[in-house]
Structure formats: C-alpha cells, structure tokens
C-alpha cells in the first residue's frame, strides 16, 4: 500500500511542480518522497521509475494528441526513430530513469540517519 502511495505522490507532485519548475523537479520530488516514506532500496527505485516514467509518458502522449503530432513528427525526423510512439516510449524511459535515480538517492540519504539495530544473542 505504501508503494502505491509513493508512486501516486511522486507522479502527482511532479506534475504540479512541473507547471512552475523545470524538468528536474521530478528528481527532487522523488528524492523527498522516498526520504519521508520508508522503503527498501528496490521498492524506492521501482516507485520512482514507475512514477516518473508513467508521468512523462502520459504527458508526452497528451502533447502529441493535442498538437496532432506536428511537433512529434518533426522531432522524429531529427532522431533515428521510425515512429512517434517510440519517441513517446523513449520519453517515458528517460523520465523513469530520472525518477528512479532521485528516489534511490532520497532513500539512501534516509538510511544514513537511521540507526541500525544491533543483533542480540537471543534474536
């Protein structure tokens, strides 16, 4: 359940902050969310990956639909990509990598401040 809360909060806050901040606000939001909400390393990485990737993919698809693929078709000519859909998927992958790195960094930064429980002879 905490995974879904992290994923939705990363995507939602990143979307709201992207209206007034640059693209890298996704990294900050993912780092802060994973710092505040405890998780394992892989769980934090996956929530940042899916939150950032899905957000950027949906935003790229929305822009593509609103502009009737005018901008996307011009960008496809610049890059060695054959289809507009591959460009949208590549955008999602880049957003996912940015979100995953931010989430993993925030989670690792949180683990610096947590005191590890010493193992007892009886436990």
Coordinates of N, CA and C in Angstrom, one line a residue:
X1 N 0.8 -1.2 0.0 CA 0.0 0.0 0.0 C 0.9 1.3 0.0
X2 N 2.0 1.2 0.8 CA 2.9 2.3 0.8 C 3.5 2.6 -0.5
X3 N 3.7 1.5 -1.3 CA 4.3 1.6 -2.6 C 3.4 2.4 -3.5
X4 N 2.1 2.2 -3.5 CA 1.2 2.9 -4.3 C 1.1 4.4 -3.9
X5 N 1.1 4.6 -2.6 CA 1.1 6.0 -2.1 C 2.3 6.7 -2.6
X6 N 3.5 6.1 -2.5 CA 4.7 6.7 -3.0 C 4.6 7.0 -4.5
X7 N 4.2 6.0 -5.3 CA 4.1 6.2 -6.7 C 3.2 7.3 -7.1
X8 N 2.0 7.3 -6.5 CA 1.0 8.4 -6.9 C 1.5 9.7 -6.4
X9 N 2.1 9.8 -5.2 CA 2.6 11.1 -4.8 C 3.7 11.6 -5.6
X10 N 4.6 10.7 -6.1 CA 5.7 11.2 -6.9 C 5.1 11.7 -8.2
X11 N 4.2 11.0 -8.8 CA 3.6 11.4 -10.1 C 2.8 12.7 -9.9
X12 N 2.0 12.8 -8.9 CA 1.1 13.9 -8.7 C 1.9 15.2 -8.4
X13 N 2.8 15.1 -7.4 CA 3.6 16.3 -7.0 C 4.5 16.7 -8.2
X14 N 5.1 15.8 -8.9 CA 5.9 16.1 -10.0 C 5.1 16.8 -11.1
X15 N 3.9 16.4 -11.3 CA 3.1 17.1 -12.3 C 2.8 18.5 -11.9
X16 N 2.4 18.7 -10.7 CA 2.0 20.0 -10.2 C 3.2 20.9 -10.2
X17 N 4.4 20.4 -9.8 CA 5.6 21.3 -9.7 C 6.1 21.5 -11.1
X18 N 5.9 20.6 -12.1 CA 6.4 20.8 -13.4 C 5.7 22.0 -14.1
X19 N 4.6 22.4 -13.6 CA 3.9 23.6 -14.2 C 4.6 24.9 -13.9
X20 N 5.4 24.9 -12.8 CA 6.1 26.1 -12.5 C 7.7 26.0 -12.4
X21 N 8.1 24.7 -12.4 CA 9.6 24.5 -12.3 C 10.1 23.7 -13.5
X22 N 11.4 23.6 -13.7 CA 12.0 22.9 -14.8 C 11.8 21.4 -14.7
X23 N 12.3 20.6 -15.7 CA 12.1 19.2 -15.8 C 12.7 18.4 -14.6
X24 N 13.7 18.9 -14.0 CA 14.4 18.2 -12.9 C 13.7 18.2 -11.6
X25 N 12.5 18.9 -11.5 CA 11.7 18.8 -10.3 C 11.3 17.4 -10.0
X26 N 11.2 16.5 -11.0 CA 10.9 15.1 -10.8 C 11.9 14.5 -9.9
X27 N 13.2 14.8 -10.1 CA 14.2 14.2 -9.3 C 14.1 14.7 -7.8
X28 N 13.9 15.9 -7.6 CA 13.7 16.4 -6.3 C 12.5 15.9 -5.6
X29 N 11.4 15.8 -6.2 CA 10.2 15.3 -5.6 C 10.4 13.8 -5.3
X30 N 10.9 13.0 -6.2 CA 11.1 11.6 -5.9 C 12.1 11.4 -4.7
X31 N 13.1 12.2 -4.7 CA 14.0 12.1 -3.5 C 13.4 12.5 -2.2
X32 N 12.6 13.5 -2.2 CA 11.9 13.9 -1.0 C 10.9 12.9 -0.5
X33 N 10.1 12.4 -1.5 CA 9.1 11.5 -1.1 C 9.7 10.2 -0.5
X34 N 10.7 9.7 -1.2 CA 11.4 8.5 -0.7 C 12.2 8.7 0.6
X35 N 12.6 9.9 0.8 CA 13.2 10.2 2.1 C 12.2 10.2 3.2
X36 N 11.0 10.7 3.0 CA 10.0 10.8 4.0 C 9.2 9.5 4.3
X37 N 9.0 8.7 3.2 CA 8.3 7.4 3.3 C 9.3 6.3 3.3
X38 N 9.4 5.5 4.3 CA 10.4 4.4 4.3 C 10.1 3.3 3.4
X39 N 11.2 2.8 2.8 CA 11.1 1.7 1.8 C 12.4 1.0 1.7
X40 N 12.4 -0.2 1.1 CA 13.6 -0.9 0.7 C 14.2 -0.2 -0.5
X41 N 15.4 -0.5 -0.8 CA 16.1 0.2 -1.9 C 15.4 -0.1 -3.2
X42 N 15.1 -1.4 -3.5 CA 14.5 -1.8 -4.7 C 13.1 -1.2 -4.8
X43 N 12.4 -1.2 -3.7 CA 11.0 -0.7 -3.7 C 11.0 0.8 -4.0
X44 N 11.9 1.6 -3.4 CA 12.0 3.0 -3.7 C 12.4 3.3 -5.2
X45 N 13.4 2.5 -5.6 CA 13.8 2.6 -7.0 C 12.7 2.3 -8.0
X46 N 11.9 1.3 -7.7 CA 10.8 1.0 -8.6 C 9.7 2.0 -8.6
X47 N 9.4 2.5 -7.4 CA 8.3 3.6 -7.3 C 8.8 4.8 -8.0
X48 N 10.0 5.2 -8.0 CA 10.5 6.4 -8.7 C 10.5 6.1 -10.2
X49 N 10.9 4.9 -10.6 CA 10.9 4.5 -12.0 C 9.5 4.6 -12.6
X50 N 8.5 3.9 -12.0 CA 7.2 3.9 -12.5 C 6.5 5.3 -12.4
X51 N 6.7 6.0 -11.3 CA 6.1 7.3 -11.1 C 6.5 8.3 -12.1
X52 N 7.8 8.4 -12.3 CA 8.4 9.3 -13.3 C 8.2 8.9 -14.7
X53 N 8.3 7.6 -15.0 CA 8.2 7.1 -16.3 C 6.7 7.2 -16.9
X54 N 5.8 6.8 -16.0 CA 4.4 6.9 -16.4 C 4.0 8.4 -16.6
X55 N 4.4 9.2 -15.7 CA 4.1 10.7 -15.8 C 4.6 11.3 -17.1
X56 N 5.9 11.0 -17.4 CA 6.4 11.6 -18.6 C 5.8 11.0 -19.9
X57 N 5.5 9.7 -19.8 CA 4.9 9.1 -21.0 C 3.5 9.7 -21.2
X58 N 2.7 9.8 -20.2 CA 1.4 10.4 -20.3 C 1.4 11.8 -20.8
X59 N 2.4 12.6 -20.2 CA 2.5 14.0 -20.7 C 2.9 14.1 -22.1
X60 N 3.8 13.2 -22.6 CA 4.3 13.3 -24.0 C 3.1 12.9 -24.9
X61 N 2.4 11.8 -24.5 CA 1.2 11.4 -25.3 C 0.2 12.5 -25.4
X62 N -0.1 13.2 -24.2 CA -1.1 14.3 -24.2 C -0.7 15.4 -25.2
X63 N 0.6 15.8 -25.1 CA 1.1 16.8 -26.0 C 1.0 16.4 -27.5
X64 N 1.3 15.1 -27.7 CA 1.2 14.6 -29.1 C -0.2 14.6 -29.6
X65 N -1.2 14.3 -28.8 CA -2.6 14.3 -29.2 C -3.1 15.7 -29.4
X66 N -2.7 16.6 -28.5 CA -3.2 18.0 -28.6 C -2.6 18.7 -29.8
X67 N -1.4 18.4 -30.3 CA -0.8 19.1 -31.4 C -1.0 18.3 -32.7
X68 N -1.7 17.2 -32.7 CA -1.9 16.4 -33.9 C -0.6 15.9 -34.5
X69 N 0.3 15.6 -33.6 CA 1.6 15.0 -34.0 C 2.5 15.9 -34.8
X70 N 2.2 17.2 -34.8 CA 3.0 18.1 -35.6 C 4.5 18.2 -35.1
X71 N 4.5 18.4 -33.8 CA 5.9 18.6 -33.1 C 6.6 17.2 -33.1
X72 N 5.8 16.2 -32.8 CA 6.4 14.8 -32.7 C 7.0 14.4 -34.1
X73 N 6.3 14.6 -35.1 CA 6.8 14.2 -36.4 C 8.0 15.0 -36.8
X74 N 8.2 16.2 -36.4 CA 9.4 17.0 -36.7 C 10.6 16.5 -35.9
X75 N 10.3 16.1 -34.6 CA 11.4 15.5 -33.8 C 11.8 14.2 -34.3
X76 N 10.9 13.4 -34.8 CA 11.2 12.0 -35.3 C 12.2 12.2 -36.5
X77 N 12.1 13.2 -37.3 CA 13.0 13.4 -38.4 C 14.4 13.7 -37.9
X78 N 14.6 14.3 -36.7 CA 15.9 14.6 -36.2 C 16.6 13.4 -35.6
X79 N 15.9 12.5 -35.0 CA 16.4 11.3 -34.4 C 16.2 10.1 -35.2
X80 N 17.1 9.1 -35.0 CA 16.9 7.8 -35.8 C 15.8 6.9 -35.2
X81 N 14.6 7.5 -35.1 CA 13.4 6.8 -34.6 C 12.4 6.7 -35.7
X82 N 11.8 5.6 -35.9 CA 10.9 5.4 -37.1 C 9.5 5.9 -36.8
X83 N 9.1 5.8 -35.5 CA 7.7 6.0 -35.2 C 7.5 7.0 -34.1
X84 N 6.4 7.7 -34.0 CA 6.1 8.7 -33.0 C 5.9 8.0 -31.6
X85 N 5.4 6.8 -31.7 CA 5.2 6.0 -30.5 C 6.5 5.6 -29.8
X86 N 7.5 5.3 -30.6 CA 8.8 5.0 -30.0 C 9.4 6.3 -29.3
X87 N 9.1 7.4 -29.8 CA 9.6 8.7 -29.2 C 8.9 8.9 -27.9
X88 N 7.6 8.6 -27.8 CA 6.9 8.7 -26.5 C 7.4 7.7 -25.5
X89 N 7.7 6.5 -26.0 CA 8.3 5.4 -25.0 C 9.6 5.8 -24.6
X90 N 10.5 6.4 -25.5 CA 11.8 6.9 -25.1 C 11.7 8.0 -24.0
X91 N 10.7 8.9 -24.2 CA 10.5 9.9 -23.2 C 10.1 9.3 -21.9
X92 N 9.3 8.3 -21.9 CA 8.9 7.7 -20.6 C 10.1 7.0 -20.0
X93 N 11.0 6.4 -20.8 CA 12.2 5.7 -20.2 C 13.1 6.8 -19.6
X94 N 13.3 7.9 -20.2 CA 14.1 9.0 -19.6 C 13.5 9.5 -18.3
X95 N 12.2 9.7 -18.3 CA 11.6 10.1 -17.1 C 11.7 9.1 -16.0
X96 N 11.6 7.8 -16.4 CA 11.7 6.8 -15.4 C 13.1 6.7 -14.8
X97 N 14.1 6.9 -15.6 CA 15.5 6.8 -15.1 C 15.7 8.0 -14.2
X98 N 15.2 9.2 -14.5 CA 15.4 10.4 -13.7 C 14.7 10.2 -12.3
X99 N 13.4 9.7 -12.4 CA 12.7 9.4 -11.1 C 13.3 8.3 -10.3
X100 N 13.8 7.3 -10.9 CA 14.5 6.2 -10.2 C 15.7 6.7 -9.5
X101 N 16.5 7.5 -10.2 CA 17.8 8.0 -9.5 C 17.5 8.9 -8.4
X102 N 16.5 9.7 -8.5 CA 16.1 10.6 -7.4 C 15.5 9.9 -6.2
X103 N 14.7 8.9 -6.5 CA 14.1 8.1 -5.4 C 15.2 7.3 -4.7
X104 N 16.1 6.7 -5.4 CA 17.1 5.9 -4.8 C 18.1 6.7 -4.0
X105 N 18.3 7.9 -4.5 CA 19.2 8.9 -3.7 C 18.5 9.3 -2.4
X106 N 17.2 9.6 -2.5 CA 16.5 10.0 -1.3 C 16.4 8.9 -0.3
X107 N 16.2 7.7 -0.8 CA 16.1 6.6 0.1 C 17.5 6.3 0.8
X108 N 18.5 6.4 0.0 CA 19.9 6.1 0.5 C 20.3 7.2 1.5
X109 N 19.8 8.4 1.3 CA 20.1 9.5 2.2 C 19.4 9.3 3.5
X110 N 18.2 8.8 3.4 CA 17.4 8.5 4.7 C 18.1 7.4 5.5
X111 N 18.7 6.4 4.8 CA 19.4 5.3 5.6 C 20.6 5.8 6.3
X112 N 21.2 6.9 5.9 CA 22.3 7.5 6.6 C 21.9 7.8 8.1
X113 N 20.7 8.3 8.2 CA 20.3 8.8 9.5 C 19.6 7.8 10.4
X114 N 19.3 6.6 9.9 CA 18.7 5.6 10.7 C 19.7 4.7 11.4
X115 N 19.6 4.6 12.7 CA 20.5 3.8 13.4 C 20.1 2.3 13.2
X116 N 21.1 1.5 12.9 CA 20.8 0.1 12.7 C 20.7 -0.6 14.1
X117 N 19.8 -1.5 14.2 CA 19.5 -2.2 15.4 C 20.6 -3.3 15.5
X118 N 21.3 -3.3 16.7 CA 22.3 -4.3 16.9 C 21.7 -5.7 17.1
X119 N 22.3 -6.7 16.6 CA 21.8 -8.0 16.8 C 22.1 -8.5 18.2
X120 N 21.0 -9.0 18.8 CA 21.2 -9.6 20.1 C 21.5 -11.1 20.0
X121 N 22.1 -11.6 21.0 CA 22.4 -13.0 21.1 C 21.1 -13.9 21.0
X122 N 20.1 -13.4 21.5 CA 18.8 -14.1 21.6 C 17.9 -13.9 20.5
X123 N 18.2 -13.0 19.6 CA 17.2 -12.8 18.5 C 17.7 -13.3 17.1

